[in-house]
Coordinates of C-alpha atoms in Angstrom, one line a residue:
M9 CA -61.7 104.6 -25.5
K10 CA -60.7 107.4 -23.4
K11 CA -57.5 106.6 -21.6
I12 CA -57.1 106.5 -17.8
H13 CA -54.0 108.2 -16.5
L14 CA -53.0 106.9 -13.0
P15 CA -51.2 108.9 -10.4
F16 CA -47.3 107.4 -10.0
F17 CA -48.1 106.9 -6.1
C18 CA -50.8 104.4 -7.3
L19 CA -48.8 102.7 -10.3
L20 CA -46.2 102.0 -7.3
L21 CA -49.2 100.5 -4.7
L22 CA -50.3 98.4 -7.8
T23 CA -46.8 97.1 -8.6
T24 CA -46.1 96.6 -4.8
I25 CA -49.1 94.0 -4.8
A26 CA -48.6 92.6 -7.7
L27 CA -44.9 91.8 -6.6
P28 CA -44.8 88.0 -4.7
A29 CA -43.3 88.3 -0.8
A30 CA -39.8 87.8 -0.6
P31 CA -38.8 84.5 1.4
V32 CA -38.0 84.7 5.0
S33 CA -34.8 82.9 6.3
N34 CA -33.5 82.4 9.7
A35 CA -30.1 81.8 8.8
A36 CA -27.0 83.9 9.6
P37 CA -25.8 86.1 6.9
T38 CA -22.8 84.3 4.9
V39 CA -19.4 85.3 6.4
P40 CA -16.5 84.5 4.2
P41 CA -14.0 82.0 6.0
V42 CA -11.0 83.5 8.1
T43 CA -7.8 81.9 6.6
A44 CA -5.1 81.9 9.2
P45 CA -2.1 83.5 8.1
K46 CA 0.8 80.9 7.1
P47 CA 3.7 80.8 9.4
N48 CA 6.9 82.3 7.8
K49 CA 10.3 80.6 7.5
G50 CA 11.3 81.3 11.3
E51 CA 8.3 80.1 13.0
L52 CA 8.6 76.9 11.0
N53 CA 12.0 76.6 12.0
R54 CA 11.4 77.2 15.7
R55 CA 8.3 74.6 15.5
A56 CA 11.0 72.0 14.1
A57 CA 13.5 72.7 16.7
D58 CA 10.6 72.3 19.7
A59 CA 9.5 69.3 18.2
F60 CA 13.0 67.7 18.2
F61 CA 13.6 68.5 21.7
A62 CA 10.6 67.5 22.9
G63 CA 10.5 64.1 20.6
D64 CA 12.2 60.7 20.6
I65 CA 16.3 60.1 20.7
R66 CA 17.6 59.9 17.2
R67 CA 20.6 58.2 15.1
L68 CA 23.1 59.8 13.5
K69 CA 25.5 58.3 10.8
V70 CA 28.1 61.3 9.7
E71 CA 29.9 60.0 6.6
I72 CA 33.4 62.0 6.2
T73 CA 35.1 61.3 2.9
P74 CA 38.9 60.1 3.1
E75 CA 39.9 63.4 1.6
Q76 CA 38.0 65.5 4.0
L77 CA 38.8 63.1 6.9
A78 CA 42.4 63.7 6.2
R79 CA 41.5 67.7 6.4
L80 CA 40.1 67.3 9.8
K81 CA 42.9 65.1 11.3
K82 CA 45.3 67.6 10.1
D83 CA 43.4 70.3 11.9
E84 CA 40.5 69.0 14.0
R85 CA 39.4 72.6 15.3
N86 CA 38.6 73.7 11.3
Y87 CA 35.5 72.4 9.6
A88 CA 35.5 69.7 7.0
E89 CA 32.3 68.7 4.9
A90 CA 30.1 65.9 5.9
A91 CA 27.1 63.9 5.2
V92 CA 24.9 63.0 7.8
T93 CA 21.7 60.9 8.0
E94 CA 19.5 61.0 10.7
S95 CA 16.8 58.4 11.7
T96 CA 13.4 60.2 12.1
P97 CA 9.9 58.7 12.8
A98 CA 9.1 59.5 9.1
G99 CA 12.3 57.5 7.7
P100 CA 15.9 58.1 7.3
K101 CA 16.7 62.0 6.2
L102 CA 20.1 62.8 4.4
Y103 CA 21.8 66.0 5.4
Q104 CA 24.4 67.2 2.6
K105 CA 27.2 69.7 2.8
V106 CA 27.2 69.6 6.6
A107 CA 30.1 71.2 8.1
V108 CA 31.8 69.4 10.6
K109 CA 34.9 69.8 13.6
L110 CA 36.0 68.6 16.8
K111 CA 35.0 70.5 20.2
G112 CA 35.8 70.3 24.0
S113 CA 38.3 71.6 26.4
A114 CA 40.8 70.1 28.5
G115 CA 38.5 67.6 30.4
S116 CA 36.3 66.6 27.6
F117 CA 38.2 66.6 24.3
Q118 CA 39.1 63.3 22.6
S119 CA 40.5 62.9 19.2
L120 CA 38.5 61.2 16.2
D121 CA 40.2 57.8 17.0
Q122 CA 38.4 58.1 20.5
K123 CA 34.8 59.7 21.0
P124 CA 35.1 63.1 19.7
G125 CA 32.7 65.8 20.8
L126 CA 31.7 67.6 17.7
T127 CA 30.0 70.5 16.1
L128 CA 27.7 70.1 13.1
S129 CA 26.9 73.5 11.1
F130 CA 23.9 73.3 8.7
D131 CA 24.6 76.8 6.9
K132 CA 28.5 77.1 6.7
F133 CA 28.7 75.3 3.4
K134 CA 26.3 76.5 0.5
G135 CA 23.5 74.1 -0.4
A136 CA 23.2 72.9 3.2
D137 CA 19.5 72.3 4.9
R138 CA 18.6 73.2 8.7
F139 CA 18.7 70.3 10.9
N140 CA 15.1 70.4 12.2
G141 CA 15.0 73.9 11.7
M142 CA 18.2 74.8 13.6
K143 CA 21.8 75.9 11.7
K144 CA 24.3 74.5 14.3
I145 CA 23.8 71.7 17.0
H146 CA 26.8 70.4 19.2
L147 CA 27.1 66.6 20.1
N148 CA 28.6 66.3 23.5
N149 CA 30.7 63.2 24.1
C150 CA 29.6 63.6 28.3
A151 CA 33.5 62.3 29.1
Q152 CA 32.9 64.0 32.6
D153 CA 29.1 62.9 32.9
G154 CA 28.3 59.4 32.9
T155 CA 24.5 59.9 33.6
Y156 CA 24.3 61.9 30.5
L157 CA 21.7 63.9 32.1
N158 CA 23.6 67.2 34.2
E159 CA 23.3 69.5 31.2
Y160 CA 19.6 68.7 30.4
T161 CA 18.5 69.1 34.0
A162 CA 20.2 72.2 34.8
G163 CA 19.3 73.7 31.8
E164 CA 15.8 73.3 32.4
M165 CA 16.0 74.7 35.8
A166 CA 17.7 78.0 34.3
R167 CA 15.3 78.4 31.5
M168 CA 12.6 78.1 34.2
A169 CA 14.1 80.8 36.1
G170 CA 14.3 83.3 32.8
I171 CA 18.1 82.6 32.3
P172 CA 19.2 81.5 28.9
A173 CA 20.5 77.9 28.5
S174 CA 20.7 75.5 25.6
R175 CA 18.0 73.0 25.2
C176 CA 19.5 69.3 25.2
S177 CA 18.2 65.8 23.7
H178 CA 20.5 62.6 23.0
A179 CA 21.4 60.4 20.0
F180 CA 23.5 57.5 18.9
V181 CA 26.1 58.9 16.8
E182 CA 28.2 56.9 14.1
V183 CA 31.1 58.2 12.0
N184 CA 32.2 56.4 9.2
G185 CA 30.5 53.2 10.3
R186 CA 32.0 53.3 13.7
D187 CA 29.5 53.2 16.5
L188 CA 30.6 56.1 19.1
G189 CA 27.4 55.6 21.4
L190 CA 25.4 57.9 23.5
Y191 CA 26.0 61.8 22.8
V192 CA 23.9 64.8 24.2
V193 CA 22.9 67.0 21.5
K194 CA 22.9 70.2 22.4
E195 CA 21.5 73.9 20.8
A196 CA 24.1 76.1 19.7
F197 CA 24.4 79.7 20.4
S198 CA 23.1 81.3 17.4
Q199 CA 20.5 83.6 16.5
D200 CA 17.8 81.0 16.3
F201 CA 18.6 80.4 20.1
L202 CA 18.5 84.0 20.9
G203 CA 15.2 84.3 19.3
Y204 CA 13.8 82.2 22.0
F205 CA 15.0 84.9 24.9
Y206 CA 15.3 88.4 23.0
N207 CA 12.9 90.0 20.4
N208 CA 16.1 91.5 18.6
T209 CA 18.3 88.9 17.7
D210 CA 20.8 91.6 16.1
G211 CA 22.8 92.3 19.1
D212 CA 26.6 91.4 19.7
L213 CA 27.0 87.6 21.4
W214 CA 30.5 87.2 23.1
D215 CA 32.5 84.0 23.7
G216 CA 34.8 84.4 27.0
G217 CA 37.0 81.5 25.8
F218 CA 38.5 78.6 27.7
V219 CA 39.1 80.0 31.5
R220 CA 39.5 83.7 30.5
E221 CA 38.2 86.6 32.0
I222 CA 35.6 89.5 29.9
D223 CA 38.8 91.7 29.1
E224 CA 41.1 88.9 28.1
N225 CA 40.5 88.8 24.5
S226 CA 36.9 87.6 24.3
E227 CA 35.8 86.8 20.8
K228 CA 32.3 88.4 19.2
D229 CA 30.0 85.2 17.5
T230 CA 27.7 87.7 16.4
G231 CA 27.3 91.5 15.6
D232 CA 30.3 93.8 14.0
P233 CA 33.4 92.5 15.1
T234 CA 34.8 95.9 14.9
D235 CA 32.6 97.4 17.6
K236 CA 33.7 97.1 20.9
A237 CA 32.4 100.0 22.6
G238 CA 29.7 97.7 24.8
I239 CA 32.2 95.4 26.1
R240 CA 34.8 98.4 27.0
E241 CA 31.6 99.9 28.7
L242 CA 31.1 96.8 30.7
I243 CA 34.9 96.3 31.8
A244 CA 35.3 100.3 32.7
A245 CA 32.0 99.9 35.0
S246 CA 33.2 96.7 36.6
Q247 CA 36.6 98.3 37.1
E248 CA 35.1 101.7 38.8
G249 CA 36.5 102.0 42.5
D250 CA 33.6 104.1 43.8
N251 CA 30.7 101.9 44.9
A252 CA 27.5 104.1 44.3
K253 CA 29.0 105.0 41.0
R254 CA 29.8 101.3 39.9
W255 CA 26.4 100.2 40.9
E256 CA 24.9 103.3 38.4
R257 CA 27.3 102.3 35.7
L258 CA 26.4 98.9 36.1
G259 CA 22.9 99.5 35.8
K260 CA 23.3 101.2 32.3
I261 CA 25.1 98.3 30.6
L262 CA 24.3 95.2 33.0
D263 CA 20.9 93.8 33.3
I264 CA 22.0 93.3 37.3
E265 CA 18.8 91.4 38.1
K266 CA 19.4 88.7 35.6
F267 CA 23.3 88.7 36.5
I268 CA 22.3 87.9 40.1
T269 CA 20.2 85.3 39.0
F270 CA 23.0 83.6 36.8
A271 CA 25.1 83.8 39.2
A272 CA 22.8 82.3 42.1
L273 CA 22.4 79.5 39.5
E274 CA 25.9 78.7 39.1
N275 CA 26.1 78.2 42.7
I276 CA 22.6 76.4 43.1
F277 CA 24.2 74.1 40.4
C278 CA 27.6 73.7 42.0
H279 CA 29.2 74.8 38.6
W280 CA 32.5 75.5 39.5
D281 CA 33.6 75.5 35.9
G282 CA 31.6 78.4 35.1
Y283 CA 32.0 81.8 35.0
N284 CA 32.1 83.0 38.4
F285 CA 34.5 80.3 39.7
N286 CA 36.7 79.2 36.6
R287 CA 36.0 82.1 34.3
N288 CA 35.0 79.3 31.8
N289 CA 31.7 78.1 30.2
Y290 CA 30.0 81.5 29.4
R291 CA 28.5 83.4 26.9
F292 CA 27.3 87.1 27.5
Y293 CA 24.9 88.6 24.9
R294 CA 24.1 92.8 24.5
D295 CA 20.5 92.9 23.7
P296 CA 20.0 96.1 21.3
D297 CA 16.7 97.1 22.5
S298 CA 18.0 97.5 26.3
G299 CA 21.4 97.9 25.7
K300 CA 22.4 95.7 28.5
F301 CA 24.4 92.4 28.6
T302 CA 23.1 89.3 30.1
F303 CA 25.0 86.3 30.7
F304 CA 24.3 82.6 29.6
L305 CA 25.0 79.4 31.4
H306 CA 26.7 76.7 29.6
G307 CA 28.8 73.6 29.7
M308 CA 27.0 72.1 32.7
D309 CA 28.0 68.8 32.4
Q310 CA 29.7 68.1 35.7
T311 CA 27.1 70.3 37.8
F312 CA 25.5 68.9 41.1
A313 CA 28.6 66.8 42.0
D314 CA 29.0 68.7 45.7
E315 CA 25.7 68.6 47.6
N316 CA 27.3 70.8 50.4
F317 CA 28.8 73.4 47.6
P318 CA 28.3 77.0 49.1
V319 CA 25.4 78.8 48.1
I320 CA 27.0 81.9 49.3
R321 CA 30.7 82.5 48.6
D322 CA 33.1 85.0 47.4
W323 CA 33.5 85.4 43.5
P324 CA 37.2 86.4 42.1
T325 CA 35.6 87.7 38.7
L326 CA 35.4 90.9 37.4
V327 CA 31.7 91.4 36.8
G328 CA 30.5 89.4 39.9
G329 CA 33.4 90.7 42.1
A330 CA 31.8 94.4 41.1
V331 CA 28.3 93.5 41.8
M332 CA 29.1 91.7 45.1
R333 CA 31.3 94.7 46.3
C334 CA 28.3 96.9 45.9
P335 CA 26.1 97.3 49.2
Q336 CA 23.0 96.2 47.2
G337 CA 24.5 93.1 45.7
P338 CA 24.7 90.7 48.5
E339 CA 21.1 91.5 49.6
L340 CA 19.4 91.3 46.4
Y341 CA 21.9 87.9 46.0
K342 CA 20.5 86.3 49.1
A343 CA 17.1 87.4 48.5
R344 CA 17.2 85.9 44.7
V345 CA 18.9 82.5 46.1
A346 CA 15.7 82.4 48.5
S347 CA 13.3 83.1 45.5
L348 CA 14.9 80.6 43.2
Y349 CA 14.8 77.9 46.0
E350 CA 10.9 78.8 46.5
N351 CA 9.9 79.1 42.6
V352 CA 12.2 76.9 40.7
L353 CA 13.8 74.1 43.2
L354 CA 10.3 73.4 45.1
K355 CA 8.0 73.9 42.0
E356 CA 9.0 70.9 40.4
D357 CA 9.6 67.3 41.4
W358 CA 12.8 67.7 39.8
G359 CA 13.9 64.1 41.1
A360 CA 11.1 62.9 38.9
R361 CA 11.7 64.9 35.9
V362 CA 15.3 63.3 36.0
K363 CA 13.8 60.0 36.3
E364 CA 11.7 60.5 33.5
K365 CA 14.1 61.7 30.8
G366 CA 16.4 59.0 32.4
K367 CA 13.9 56.4 31.6
Q368 CA 13.6 57.8 28.0
V369 CA 17.3 57.5 27.2
Q370 CA 17.3 53.9 29.0
A371 CA 14.5 52.7 26.5
A372 CA 16.8 53.8 23.8
I373 CA 19.6 52.2 25.1
A374 CA 17.6 49.1 25.3
T375 CA 17.0 48.6 21.4
K376 CA 20.9 48.5 21.2
D377 CA 22.4 46.9 24.1
A378 CA 20.3 45.2 26.8
R379 CA 22.8 45.1 29.2
W380 CA 24.0 48.6 28.9
A381 CA 20.6 49.5 29.5
K382 CA 20.4 47.4 32.8
D383 CA 23.1 49.3 34.2
Y384 CA 22.5 52.4 32.8
E385 CA 19.7 52.5 35.9
N386 CA 22.5 53.0 38.1
A387 CA 23.2 56.2 36.3
I388 CA 19.4 57.4 36.7
N389 CA 19.8 56.9 40.3
D390 CA 22.6 58.3 40.7
A391 CA 21.6 62.0 39.0
R392 CA 18.5 61.8 40.6
G393 CA 19.8 61.5 43.9
K394 CA 22.4 64.0 43.6
V395 CA 19.6 66.7 42.3
T396 CA 17.5 65.9 45.0
R397 CA 20.1 65.9 47.5
R398 CA 21.7 69.4 46.5
I399 CA 17.8 70.8 46.7
A400 CA 17.8 69.8 50.1
A401 CA 21.0 71.1 50.9
V402 CA 20.3 74.6 49.4
G403 CA 17.0 74.7 51.6
R404 CA 19.7 74.0 54.8
Q405 CA 22.3 76.4 53.6
I406 CA 19.5 79.3 53.6
G407 CA 18.0 78.5 56.7
V408 CA 14.9 76.8 55.4
T409 CA 13.4 74.7 58.0
P410 CA 12.0 71.5 57.0
K411 CA 8.6 70.3 58.4
L412 CA 8.7 67.4 61.2
A413 CA 8.1 64.1 59.8
A414 CA 4.3 63.2 60.5
F415 CA 3.6 59.9 62.6
D416 CA 0.1 58.3 62.6
L417 CA -1.9 58.0 66.1
S418 CA -0.1 54.7 66.8
G419 CA 3.8 56.2 66.3
V420 CA 4.8 55.0 63.1
L421 CA 6.2 56.8 60.3
K422 CA 5.9 54.8 56.9
L423 CA 8.8 55.5 54.5
P424 CA 8.0 54.1 51.1
K425 CA 9.0 58.0 49.2
G426 CA 12.1 60.0 49.1
W427 CA 14.7 57.4 48.5
T428 CA 17.8 58.0 46.5
F429 CA 20.8 55.9 45.3
D430 CA 23.9 56.8 46.5
A431 CA 26.7 55.2 44.1
S432 CA 29.8 56.6 46.1
G433 CA 30.2 53.5 47.6
G434 CA 30.4 51.4 44.3
G435 CA 27.9 48.8 43.3
K436 CA 24.4 49.1 41.6
G437 CA 21.2 50.5 42.8
I438 CA 17.5 50.0 41.1
E439 CA 14.3 50.2 42.0
S440 CA 12.5 47.0 41.1
K441 CA 9.8 44.4 42.4
L442 CA 10.3 41.0 43.7
E443 CA 7.5 39.1 44.5
N444 CA 5.1 41.6 43.5
R445 CA 6.7 44.0 46.2
D446 CA 8.1 47.1 45.3
C447 CA 11.6 47.2 46.5
L448 CA 15.1 49.0 46.9
H449 CA 17.7 46.8 45.0
L450 CA 21.3 46.8 45.7
A451 CA 23.9 44.6 44.1
V452 CA 27.4 44.2 44.6
P453 CA 29.4 42.4 41.8
E454 CA 32.9 42.9 43.0
G455 CA 32.6 44.4 46.4
G456 CA 31.4 47.5 47.5
I457 CA 28.8 49.6 49.7
P458 CA 26.1 50.6 47.8
S459 CA 23.2 52.7 49.7
W460 CA 19.6 53.8 49.6
R461 CA 19.1 57.3 51.1
A462 CA 16.5 59.5 52.9
V463 CA 16.2 62.2 55.6
V464 CA 13.6 62.6 57.8
R465 CA 13.4 65.6 60.5
L466 CA 12.3 64.1 63.7
D467 CA 12.3 65.6 67.2
A468 CA 14.2 64.6 69.8
G469 CA 13.9 61.3 71.1
K470 CA 14.4 57.3 70.5
Y471 CA 13.7 55.4 67.2
R472 CA 13.7 52.4 65.7
F473 CA 14.3 52.3 62.3
E474 CA 12.9 48.6 60.5
G475 CA 12.3 46.5 57.7
V476 CA 12.5 43.7 56.0
A477 CA 15.0 42.5 53.5
R478 CA 15.8 39.3 51.4
T479 CA 19.5 38.4 49.7
R480 CA 20.8 36.5 47.4
G481 CA 24.5 35.2 47.1
V482 CA 25.6 37.6 49.6
V483 CA 29.0 37.3 50.6
S484 CA 29.9 39.6 53.6
A485 CA 32.8 41.7 54.5
E486 CA 33.3 42.6 58.2
D487 CA 34.0 46.4 59.3
D488 CA 33.1 48.8 61.8
K489 CA 29.6 49.3 60.6
G490 CA 28.6 45.6 60.2
K491 CA 28.1 43.5 57.3
G492 CA 25.6 42.2 54.7
G493 CA 22.3 43.8 54.0
G494 CA 20.7 46.2 56.7
L495 CA 19.6 49.3 57.9
R496 CA 21.3 52.3 59.8
V497 CA 21.4 55.9 60.4
A498 CA 24.2 57.8 58.8
G499 CA 27.1 58.6 61.8
G500 CA 25.5 56.4 64.2
V501 CA 27.1 53.2 65.9
K502 CA 27.5 49.8 64.2
R503 CA 24.8 47.7 63.1
L504 CA 23.8 44.6 65.3
N505 CA 21.9 43.0 62.7
W506 CA 21.7 42.1 59.0
V507 CA 21.1 39.5 56.2
E508 CA 23.3 37.6 54.5
G509 CA 23.6 34.4 52.1
D510 CA 20.3 33.3 50.3
S511 CA 17.8 34.3 52.6
P512 CA 14.0 35.1 52.5
W513 CA 12.3 37.9 53.7
K514 CA 13.9 38.6 56.9
P515 CA 13.4 41.5 59.6
V516 CA 15.9 44.4 60.0
S517 CA 16.1 46.9 62.3
Y518 CA 18.3 49.8 63.6
E519 CA 17.7 51.4 67.0
F520 CA 18.9 55.2 67.6
E521 CA 18.6 58.2 69.6
T522 CA 18.4 62.0 68.2
P523 CA 18.6 65.2 70.1
G524 CA 16.5 66.5 67.1
G525 CA 16.6 67.6 63.4
D526 CA 17.7 66.0 60.0
V527 CA 18.2 62.1 60.5
P528 CA 19.8 60.3 57.4
L529 CA 18.4 57.0 56.9
V530 CA 20.4 54.4 55.1
A531 CA 19.8 51.0 53.7
E532 CA 22.8 49.6 52.5
L533 CA 24.7 46.5 51.2
R534 CA 28.6 45.9 52.6
A535 CA 29.8 42.5 51.0
H536 CA 32.0 41.3 48.4
K537 CA 29.2 40.0 46.4
G538 CA 25.6 39.8 46.1
E539 CA 22.2 41.2 46.1
V540 CA 19.9 42.5 48.5
W541 CA 16.1 43.8 48.3
F542 CA 14.6 45.8 50.8
A543 CA 10.8 46.0 50.5
L544 CA 9.6 49.5 50.6
D545 CA 6.1 48.8 52.1
S546 CA 8.0 47.5 55.2
L547 CA 10.3 50.6 55.7
R548 CA 9.2 52.6 58.7
I549 CA 10.1 54.5 61.7
I550 CA 8.5 53.5 65.0
K551 CA 8.8 56.0 68.3
A552 CA 10.2 54.4 71.2
K553 CA 7.6 54.2 74.1

């Protein structure tokens, strides 16, 4: 039989016809899963530190051997070795090879036999582990801040304004079995700290020291200790006699914008123990990327003490005086204060922030001592009141006109909010409930004049400030302002009615006249002992007809 030779294209056609059709799929093509890069050690350390400062209040037990304790007592400012046990949500965590020394200056330093401030270093001795991602922390004894809240609050405001300041938390501290009580845990100035504010942390970090100007033997914490070119340039620029040349030279070595913000915050915080007033409690860092210095806020445990602290005043310091003697300085400064007032002080309800943090501390205290926790309510209200009044005072100083109080159609202004406790007269004050009513509560165990205060802006006219109050065990003290529990306007005439003894809810009122402006309202207790409750839903101002 003769073979038939098919052309190639026919073979190809037959092959194509013979093959079964490939299955059709609507599924998306398979894509290899994307694996997120693992965070590096620096990022893990940062996350651990963030979690610590946002977390619960810890307990720290410091154990120092007799040999190391003797070494520390011999030289309290040099490091000795210790072990630290931290209570964590996951259980106790032990840190070995921890370096410990005493810290503090004239007002806060206390010896080992008292309640010492401590610095704990977790990288000085070989073999130590970081503490929640940090190489170093400070334990502040708060010898000058019974609220334990000042440094926390000022630091939060500073960072919101873009100025470096340490974060704070709290801890209960025990040393060799001795309970030292509550401390503020403060982030140390280290490269870890610098990493939150700068891309490059290899610059020069300087410590001005105790009540010293930058040209008085400032010490370098990081960077080449032999390289002093930067600080010499800053000193020389500050000492330049010609205003125009000084401004130009300062602009090359100092971040003037940030320095003005730093200086404005010192004034806003009433930080009399900072750089621009006492040449104390400050650090300054030269950023390698910009070549310019910035100043850090520090040691803010005595802030907000004077609500009328001048926002604008002269500075006797080398750098501050150099900036403000230039024609551009004062105008930039005034504008910055106004900007900070608008964008930092008014952007947050700082009174609420203080209260929230204080309640966290109070809850931790309650697990140790219920009576102390109850007393700490007074400290929370004190801290909240000082911050609130200071913010209002800053507004008045820079000429911000508060809005007039809004009365309803019947001529009544209700006053359930805006009250702050004033502890300057002694006694105690808390917000509490009585018979299911929210109240402002005042108590005097051994004499005093505690009060709750609020400020309202009123048109010129006659008014009556009224509410209801009840008392328990009030033994009054007669004076030129009245007695017992009652209401008044600060600076006004003597109160004419009050509540004392053991009294049920009773009306109290105070009539006054104002030419218009801010009116400081006072709900107070003047007594040898006893307590009073003012029902918040009853407090109001009524326009006279």
